[in-house]
Structures are given as structure tokens and as C-alpha cells.
PDB file of C-alpha atoms in Angstrom:
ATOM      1  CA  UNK R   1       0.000   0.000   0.000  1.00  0.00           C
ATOM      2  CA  UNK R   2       1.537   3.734  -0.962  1.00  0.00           C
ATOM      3  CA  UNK R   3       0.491   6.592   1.387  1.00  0.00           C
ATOM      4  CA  UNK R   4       0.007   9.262  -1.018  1.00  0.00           C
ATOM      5  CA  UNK R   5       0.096  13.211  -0.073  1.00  0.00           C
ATOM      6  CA  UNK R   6      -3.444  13.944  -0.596  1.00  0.00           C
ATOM      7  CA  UNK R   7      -4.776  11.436   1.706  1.00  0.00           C
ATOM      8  CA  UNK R   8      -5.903   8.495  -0.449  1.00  0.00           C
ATOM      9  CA  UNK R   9      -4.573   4.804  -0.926  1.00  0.00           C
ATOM     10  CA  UNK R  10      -4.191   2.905  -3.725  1.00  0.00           C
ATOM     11  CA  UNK R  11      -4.607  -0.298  -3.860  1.00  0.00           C
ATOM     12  CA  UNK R  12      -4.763  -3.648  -6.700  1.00  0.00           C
ATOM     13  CA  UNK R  13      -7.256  -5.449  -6.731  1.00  0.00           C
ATOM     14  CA  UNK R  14      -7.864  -8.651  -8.558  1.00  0.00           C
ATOM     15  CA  UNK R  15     -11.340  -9.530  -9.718  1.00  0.00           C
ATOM     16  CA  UNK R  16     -12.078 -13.295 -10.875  1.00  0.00           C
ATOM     17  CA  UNK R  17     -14.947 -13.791 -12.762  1.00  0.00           C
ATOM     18  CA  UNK R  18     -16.363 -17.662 -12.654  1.00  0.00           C
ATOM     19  CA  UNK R  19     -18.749 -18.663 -15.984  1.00  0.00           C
ATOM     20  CA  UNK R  20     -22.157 -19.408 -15.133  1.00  0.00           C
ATOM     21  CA  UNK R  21     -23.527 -22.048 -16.574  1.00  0.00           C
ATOM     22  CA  UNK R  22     -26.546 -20.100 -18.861  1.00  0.00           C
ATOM     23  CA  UNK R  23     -29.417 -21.391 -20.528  1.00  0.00           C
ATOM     24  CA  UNK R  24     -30.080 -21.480 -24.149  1.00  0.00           C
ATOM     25  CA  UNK R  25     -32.264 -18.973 -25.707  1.00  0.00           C
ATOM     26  CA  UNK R  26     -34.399 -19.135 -28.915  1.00  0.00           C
ATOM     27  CA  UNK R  27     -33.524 -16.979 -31.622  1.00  0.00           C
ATOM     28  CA  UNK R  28     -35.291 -13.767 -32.611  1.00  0.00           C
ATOM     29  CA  UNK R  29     -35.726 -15.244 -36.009  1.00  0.00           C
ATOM     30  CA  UNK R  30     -37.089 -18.199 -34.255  1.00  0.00           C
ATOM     31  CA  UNK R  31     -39.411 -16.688 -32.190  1.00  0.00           C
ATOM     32  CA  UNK R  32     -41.032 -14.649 -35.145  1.00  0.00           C
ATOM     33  CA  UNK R  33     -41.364 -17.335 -37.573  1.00  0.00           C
ATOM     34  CA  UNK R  34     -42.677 -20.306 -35.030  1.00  0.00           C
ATOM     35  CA  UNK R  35     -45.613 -17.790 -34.166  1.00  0.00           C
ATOM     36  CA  UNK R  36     -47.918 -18.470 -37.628  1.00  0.00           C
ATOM     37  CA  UNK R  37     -46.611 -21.940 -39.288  1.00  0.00           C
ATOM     38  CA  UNK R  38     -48.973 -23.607 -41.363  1.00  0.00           C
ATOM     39  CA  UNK R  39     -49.086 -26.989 -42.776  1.00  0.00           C
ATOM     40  CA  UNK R  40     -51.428 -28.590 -45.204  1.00  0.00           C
ATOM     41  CA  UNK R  41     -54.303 -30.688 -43.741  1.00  0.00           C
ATOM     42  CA  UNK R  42     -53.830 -34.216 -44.973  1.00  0.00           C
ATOM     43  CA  UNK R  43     -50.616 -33.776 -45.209  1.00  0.00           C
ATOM     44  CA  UNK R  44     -47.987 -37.046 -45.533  1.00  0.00           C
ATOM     45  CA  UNK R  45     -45.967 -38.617 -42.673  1.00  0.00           C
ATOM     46  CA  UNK R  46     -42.789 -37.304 -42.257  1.00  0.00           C
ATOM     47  CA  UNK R  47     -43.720 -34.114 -44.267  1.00  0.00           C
ATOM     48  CA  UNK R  48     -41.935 -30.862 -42.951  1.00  0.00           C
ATOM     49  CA  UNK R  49     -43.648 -28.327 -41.638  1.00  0.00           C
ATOM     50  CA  UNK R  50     -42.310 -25.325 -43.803  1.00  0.00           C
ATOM     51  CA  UNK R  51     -40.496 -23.015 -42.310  1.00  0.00           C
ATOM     52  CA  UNK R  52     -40.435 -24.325 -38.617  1.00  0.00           C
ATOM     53  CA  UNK R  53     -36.456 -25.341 -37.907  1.00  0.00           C
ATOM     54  CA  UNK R  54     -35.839 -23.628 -34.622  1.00  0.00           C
ATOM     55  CA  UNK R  55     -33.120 -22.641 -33.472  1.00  0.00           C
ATOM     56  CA  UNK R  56     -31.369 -21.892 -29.871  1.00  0.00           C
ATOM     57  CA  UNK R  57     -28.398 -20.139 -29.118  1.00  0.00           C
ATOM     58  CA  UNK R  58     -26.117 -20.891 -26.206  1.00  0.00           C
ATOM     59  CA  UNK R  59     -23.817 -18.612 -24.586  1.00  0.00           C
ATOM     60  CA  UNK R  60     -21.816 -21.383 -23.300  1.00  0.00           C
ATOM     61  CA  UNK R  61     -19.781 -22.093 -26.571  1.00  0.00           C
ATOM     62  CA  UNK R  62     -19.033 -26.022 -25.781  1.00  0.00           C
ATOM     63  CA  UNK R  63     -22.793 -26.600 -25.237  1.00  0.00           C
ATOM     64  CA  UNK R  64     -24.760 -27.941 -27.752  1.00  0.00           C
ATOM     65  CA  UNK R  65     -28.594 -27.824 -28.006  1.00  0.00           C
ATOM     66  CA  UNK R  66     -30.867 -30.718 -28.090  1.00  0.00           C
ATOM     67  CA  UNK R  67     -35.136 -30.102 -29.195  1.00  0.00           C
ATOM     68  CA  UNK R  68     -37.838 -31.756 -28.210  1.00  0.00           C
ATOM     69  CA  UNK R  69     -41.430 -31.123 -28.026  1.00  0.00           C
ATOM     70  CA  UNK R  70     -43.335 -30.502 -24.770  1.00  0.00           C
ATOM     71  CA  UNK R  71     -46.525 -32.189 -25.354  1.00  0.00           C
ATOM     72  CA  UNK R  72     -46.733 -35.915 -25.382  1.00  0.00           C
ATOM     73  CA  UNK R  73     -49.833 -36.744 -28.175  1.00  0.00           C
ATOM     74  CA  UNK R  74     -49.384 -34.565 -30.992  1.00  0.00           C
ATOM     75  CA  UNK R  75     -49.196 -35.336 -34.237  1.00  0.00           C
ATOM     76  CA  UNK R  76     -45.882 -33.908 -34.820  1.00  0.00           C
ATOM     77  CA  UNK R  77     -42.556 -35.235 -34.275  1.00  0.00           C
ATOM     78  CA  UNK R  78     -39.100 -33.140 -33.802  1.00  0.00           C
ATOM     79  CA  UNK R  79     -35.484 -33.640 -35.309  1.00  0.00           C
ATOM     80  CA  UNK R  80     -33.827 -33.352 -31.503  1.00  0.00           C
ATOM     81  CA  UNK R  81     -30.640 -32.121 -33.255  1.00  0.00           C
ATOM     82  CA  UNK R  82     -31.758 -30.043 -36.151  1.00  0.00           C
ATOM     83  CA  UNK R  83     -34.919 -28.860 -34.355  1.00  0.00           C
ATOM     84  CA  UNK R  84     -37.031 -29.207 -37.434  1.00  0.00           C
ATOM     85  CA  UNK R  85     -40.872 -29.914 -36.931  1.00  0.00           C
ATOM     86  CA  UNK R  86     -42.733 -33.165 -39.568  1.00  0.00           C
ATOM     87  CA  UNK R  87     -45.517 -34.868 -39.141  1.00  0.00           C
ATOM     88  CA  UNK R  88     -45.540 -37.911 -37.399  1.00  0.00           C
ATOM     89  CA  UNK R  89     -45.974 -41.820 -38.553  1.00  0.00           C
ATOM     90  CA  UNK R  90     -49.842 -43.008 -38.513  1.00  0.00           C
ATOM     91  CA  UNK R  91     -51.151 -39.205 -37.886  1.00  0.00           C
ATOM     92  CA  UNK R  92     -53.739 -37.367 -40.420  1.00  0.00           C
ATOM     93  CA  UNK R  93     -54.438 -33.979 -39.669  1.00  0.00           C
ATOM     94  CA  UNK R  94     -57.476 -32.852 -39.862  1.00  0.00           C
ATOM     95  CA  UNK R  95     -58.414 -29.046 -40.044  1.00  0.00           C
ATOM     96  CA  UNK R  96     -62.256 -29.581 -39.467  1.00  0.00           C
ATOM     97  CA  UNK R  97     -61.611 -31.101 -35.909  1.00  0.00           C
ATOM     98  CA  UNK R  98     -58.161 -29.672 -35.460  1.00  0.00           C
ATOM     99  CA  UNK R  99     -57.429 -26.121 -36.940  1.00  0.00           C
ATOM    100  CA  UNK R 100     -54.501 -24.862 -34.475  1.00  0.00           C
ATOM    101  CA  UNK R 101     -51.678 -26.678 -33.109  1.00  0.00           C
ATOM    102  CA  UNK R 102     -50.130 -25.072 -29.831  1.00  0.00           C
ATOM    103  CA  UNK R 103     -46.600 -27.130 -29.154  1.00  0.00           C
ATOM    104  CA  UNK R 104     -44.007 -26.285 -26.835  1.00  0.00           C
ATOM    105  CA  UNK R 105     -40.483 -26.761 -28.232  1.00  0.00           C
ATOM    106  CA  UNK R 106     -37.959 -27.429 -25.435  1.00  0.00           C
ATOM    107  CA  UNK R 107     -34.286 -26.760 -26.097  1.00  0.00           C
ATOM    108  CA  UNK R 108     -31.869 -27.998 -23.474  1.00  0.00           C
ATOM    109  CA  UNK R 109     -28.401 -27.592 -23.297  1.00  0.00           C
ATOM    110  CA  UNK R 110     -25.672 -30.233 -21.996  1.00  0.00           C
ATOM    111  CA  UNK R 111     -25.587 -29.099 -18.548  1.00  0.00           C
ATOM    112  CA  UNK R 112     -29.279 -29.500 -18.515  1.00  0.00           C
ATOM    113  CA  UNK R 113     -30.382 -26.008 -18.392  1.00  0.00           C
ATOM    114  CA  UNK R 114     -33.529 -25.563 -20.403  1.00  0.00           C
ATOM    115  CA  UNK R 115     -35.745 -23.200 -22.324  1.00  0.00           C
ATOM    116  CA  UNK R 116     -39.355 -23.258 -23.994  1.00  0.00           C
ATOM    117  CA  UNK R 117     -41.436 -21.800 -26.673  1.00  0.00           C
ATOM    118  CA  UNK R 118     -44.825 -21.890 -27.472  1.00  0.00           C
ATOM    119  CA  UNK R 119     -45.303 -22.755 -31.634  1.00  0.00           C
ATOM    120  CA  UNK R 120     -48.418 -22.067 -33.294  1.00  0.00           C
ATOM    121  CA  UNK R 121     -49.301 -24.279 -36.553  1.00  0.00           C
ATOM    122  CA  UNK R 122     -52.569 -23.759 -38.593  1.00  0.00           C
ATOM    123  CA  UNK R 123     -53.429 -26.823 -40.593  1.00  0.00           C
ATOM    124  CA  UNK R 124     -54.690 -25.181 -44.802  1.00  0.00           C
ATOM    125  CA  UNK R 125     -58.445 -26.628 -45.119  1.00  0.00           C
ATOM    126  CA  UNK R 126     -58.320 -28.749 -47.920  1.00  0.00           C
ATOM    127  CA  UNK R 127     -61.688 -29.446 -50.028  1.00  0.00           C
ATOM    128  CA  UNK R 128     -62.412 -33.190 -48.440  1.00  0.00           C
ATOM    129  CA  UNK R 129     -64.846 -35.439 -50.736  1.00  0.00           C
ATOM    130  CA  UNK R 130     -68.317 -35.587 -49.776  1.00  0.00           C
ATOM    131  CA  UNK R 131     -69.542 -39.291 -48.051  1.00  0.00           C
ATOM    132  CA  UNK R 132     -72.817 -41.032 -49.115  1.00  0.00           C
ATOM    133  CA  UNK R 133     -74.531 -42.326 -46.648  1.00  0.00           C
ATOM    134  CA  UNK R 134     -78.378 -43.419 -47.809  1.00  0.00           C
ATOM    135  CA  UNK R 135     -78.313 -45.142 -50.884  1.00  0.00           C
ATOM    136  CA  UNK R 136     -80.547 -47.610 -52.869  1.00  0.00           C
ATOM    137  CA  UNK R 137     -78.000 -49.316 -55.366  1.00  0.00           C
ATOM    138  CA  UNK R 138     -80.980 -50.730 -57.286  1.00  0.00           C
ATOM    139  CA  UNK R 139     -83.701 -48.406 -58.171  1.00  0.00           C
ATOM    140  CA  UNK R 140     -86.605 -49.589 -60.629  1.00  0.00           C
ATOM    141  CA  UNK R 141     -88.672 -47.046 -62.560  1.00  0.00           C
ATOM    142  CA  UNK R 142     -91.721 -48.155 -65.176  1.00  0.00           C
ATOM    143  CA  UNK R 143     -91.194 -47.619 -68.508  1.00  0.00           C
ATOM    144  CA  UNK R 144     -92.672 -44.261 -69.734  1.00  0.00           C
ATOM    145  CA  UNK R 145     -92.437 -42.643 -66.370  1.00  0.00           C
ATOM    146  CA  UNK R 146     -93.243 -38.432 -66.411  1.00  0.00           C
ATOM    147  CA  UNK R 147     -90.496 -36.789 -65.895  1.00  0.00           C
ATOM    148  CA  UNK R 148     -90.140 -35.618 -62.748  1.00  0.00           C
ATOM    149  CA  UNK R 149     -91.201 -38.184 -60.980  1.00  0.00           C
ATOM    150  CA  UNK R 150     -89.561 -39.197 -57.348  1.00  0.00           C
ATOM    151  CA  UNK R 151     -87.383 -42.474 -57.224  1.00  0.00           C
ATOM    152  CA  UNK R 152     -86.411 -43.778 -54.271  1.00  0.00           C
ATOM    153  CA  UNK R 153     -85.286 -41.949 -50.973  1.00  0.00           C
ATOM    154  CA  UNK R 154     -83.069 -38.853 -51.437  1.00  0.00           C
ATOM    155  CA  UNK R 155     -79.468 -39.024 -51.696  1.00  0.00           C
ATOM    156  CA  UNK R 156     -77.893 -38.203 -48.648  1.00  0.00           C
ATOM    157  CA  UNK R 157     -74.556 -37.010 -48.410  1.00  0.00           C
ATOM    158  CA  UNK R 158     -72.198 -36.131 -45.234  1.00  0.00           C
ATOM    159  CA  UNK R 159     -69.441 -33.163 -45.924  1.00  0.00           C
ATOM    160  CA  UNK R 160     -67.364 -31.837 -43.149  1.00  0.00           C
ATOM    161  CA  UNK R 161     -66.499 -28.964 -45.196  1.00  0.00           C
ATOM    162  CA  UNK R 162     -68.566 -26.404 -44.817  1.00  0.00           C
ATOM    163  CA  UNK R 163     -71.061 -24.148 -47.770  1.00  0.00           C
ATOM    164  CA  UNK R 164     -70.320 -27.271 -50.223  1.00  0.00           C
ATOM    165  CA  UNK R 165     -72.351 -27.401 -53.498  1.00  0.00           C
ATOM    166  CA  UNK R 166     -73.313 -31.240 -54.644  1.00  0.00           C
ATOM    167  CA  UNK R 167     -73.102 -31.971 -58.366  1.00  0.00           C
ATOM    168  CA  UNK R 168     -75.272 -35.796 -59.281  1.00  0.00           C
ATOM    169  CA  UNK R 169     -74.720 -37.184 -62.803  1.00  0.00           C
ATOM    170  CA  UNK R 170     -77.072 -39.908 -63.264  1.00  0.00           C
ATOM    171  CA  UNK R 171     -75.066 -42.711 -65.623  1.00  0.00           C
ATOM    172  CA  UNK R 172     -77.219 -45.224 -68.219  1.00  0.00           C
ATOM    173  CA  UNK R 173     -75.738 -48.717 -67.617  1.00  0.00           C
ATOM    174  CA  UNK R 174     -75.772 -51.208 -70.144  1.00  0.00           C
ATOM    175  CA  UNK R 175     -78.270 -54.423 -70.126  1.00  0.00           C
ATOM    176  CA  UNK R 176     -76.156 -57.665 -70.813  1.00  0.00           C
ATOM    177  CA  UNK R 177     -77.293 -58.029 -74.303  1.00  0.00           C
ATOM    178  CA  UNK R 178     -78.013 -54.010 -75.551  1.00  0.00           C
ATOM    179  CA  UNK R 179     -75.786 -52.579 -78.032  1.00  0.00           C
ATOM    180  CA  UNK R 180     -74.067 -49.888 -78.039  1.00  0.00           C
TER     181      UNK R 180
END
């Protein structure tokens, strides 16, 4: 220690600053694009959901980042080292019972430390084909019927889309021994 003149001492001082071990974080990028993914309904197994590979960042430079997903019945699965989101095996999405997705995408560094991030997916309505569901295959109508004239029970067909227009074509089938 020096006395100096004007009353003061001086004195070194060494500081040692320990690293703390420091979650990952999820990228800005990340963040903004993981908030309005969409994905085609019907869409194949294994098919990527555009534009969802997240991506964490961790301050500790020897860590890397593993991904998984939060939630355990979804029909999505996650690359744990690429962090890209697909649909899963044996899974059909379905916008009429399903329209949003909300998944939580974990990313968890080597030392354990952990952070999450809520991912919204819309699943694209897709025109679905219309089911028929009261049918008489074999209708009989006299000869020389007016026109007009009610055969059978109505048609009745079952469409989950919604506002559909249905289109019938009525088809002659050939007798066994009528020419063409």
C-alpha cells in the first residue's frame, strides 16, 4: 500500500470472474417465424412443416442444443438435433376437428439447463370429398315414367367442409345383351 500526499490509498485489486452455466435462448428469427406456421391438412408422414427449424443459441460455446417437443400426443414429431418440426408416422391432420396446433419446443443444453417456446401451426383446409350415406344401389322405374317423378329416398350425403355445393350425374348402364 503507498500513502500518497493527498490522503488516499491505492490499492490492486484482482477480480475473478467464474462462468455461469446459462441457458439457451431461442432466436429472434425463431421466435417470429414459429408464431404463424402452417401446414397442409392431410398432409404425408414425415412431411416438414415449412419453415419451422428452430433454433437456440447458447452462450456457453461447448454446449450444444438438443429439441424436443413438450406435449406428449401430438401429431408432430421433432429432429432433436436439427430442431425441425414433420408430421408424425400413422397421424392425419385434420383441419375440421383440429385447426390450431399449440406445441411447446424445449431446447436444453448439456448441462441440462432448459428453455421453452410456445409454436403455433394452422393446418390449410383442404376441399375433403363428400360421403354417401343413404343409398338404394338398385332403383326400378316403369317404362314411360313423367319426368319428374320421385325415385327412391333422397341421396344423402355427409361433408365436413362447410357451404359445399353437390353436383349428381345420373349414368345409363348397359343391359347384358343391348348394343351400343
Amino acid at each position: 500500500m503507498n500513502k500518497s500526499p493527498t490522503g488516499t490509498d491505492e490499492m490492486e485489486i484482482t477480480i475473478q470472474i467464474d462462468n455461469v452455466e446459462e441457458a439457451p435462448t431461442f432466436t429472434a428469427q425463431t421466435i417470429l417465424d414459429s408464431s404463424n406456421l402452417h401446414v397442409l391438412e392431410h398432409a404425408s408422414s414425415g412431411e416438414e412443416v415449412g419453415g419451422s427449424e428452430f433454433t437456440a443459441i447458447d452462450e456457453d460455446q461447448e454446449d450444444s442444443v438438443r429439441y424436443t417437443l413438450v406435449e406428449e400426443s401430438t401429431p408432430f414429431i421433432m429432429n432433436s438435433l436439427t430442431g425441425q418440426l414433420s408430421i408424425g408416422r400413422n397421424f392425419l391432420l385434420d383441419y375440421e376437428t383440429t385447426p390450431t396446433y399449440f406445441l411447446t419446443i424445449q431446447a436444453t443444453d448439456l448441462s441440462g439447463l432448459s428453455v421453452t417456446h410456445v409454436a403455433v401451426v394452422h393446418v390449410v383446409d383442404e376441399n375433403d370429398a363428400p360421403t354417401l350415406i343413404r343409398i338404394n344401389s338398385l332403383l326400378q322405374v316403369n317404362e314411360n315414367t313423367a319426368n319428374g317423378v320421385s325415385v327412391g329416398a333422397p341421396l344423402e350425403l355427409v361433408d365436413v367442409d362447410k357451404n359445399q355445393t353437390f353436383t349428381f350425374k345420373l349414368r345409363k348402364q348397359k343391359r347384358k345383351n343391348e348394343k351400343t
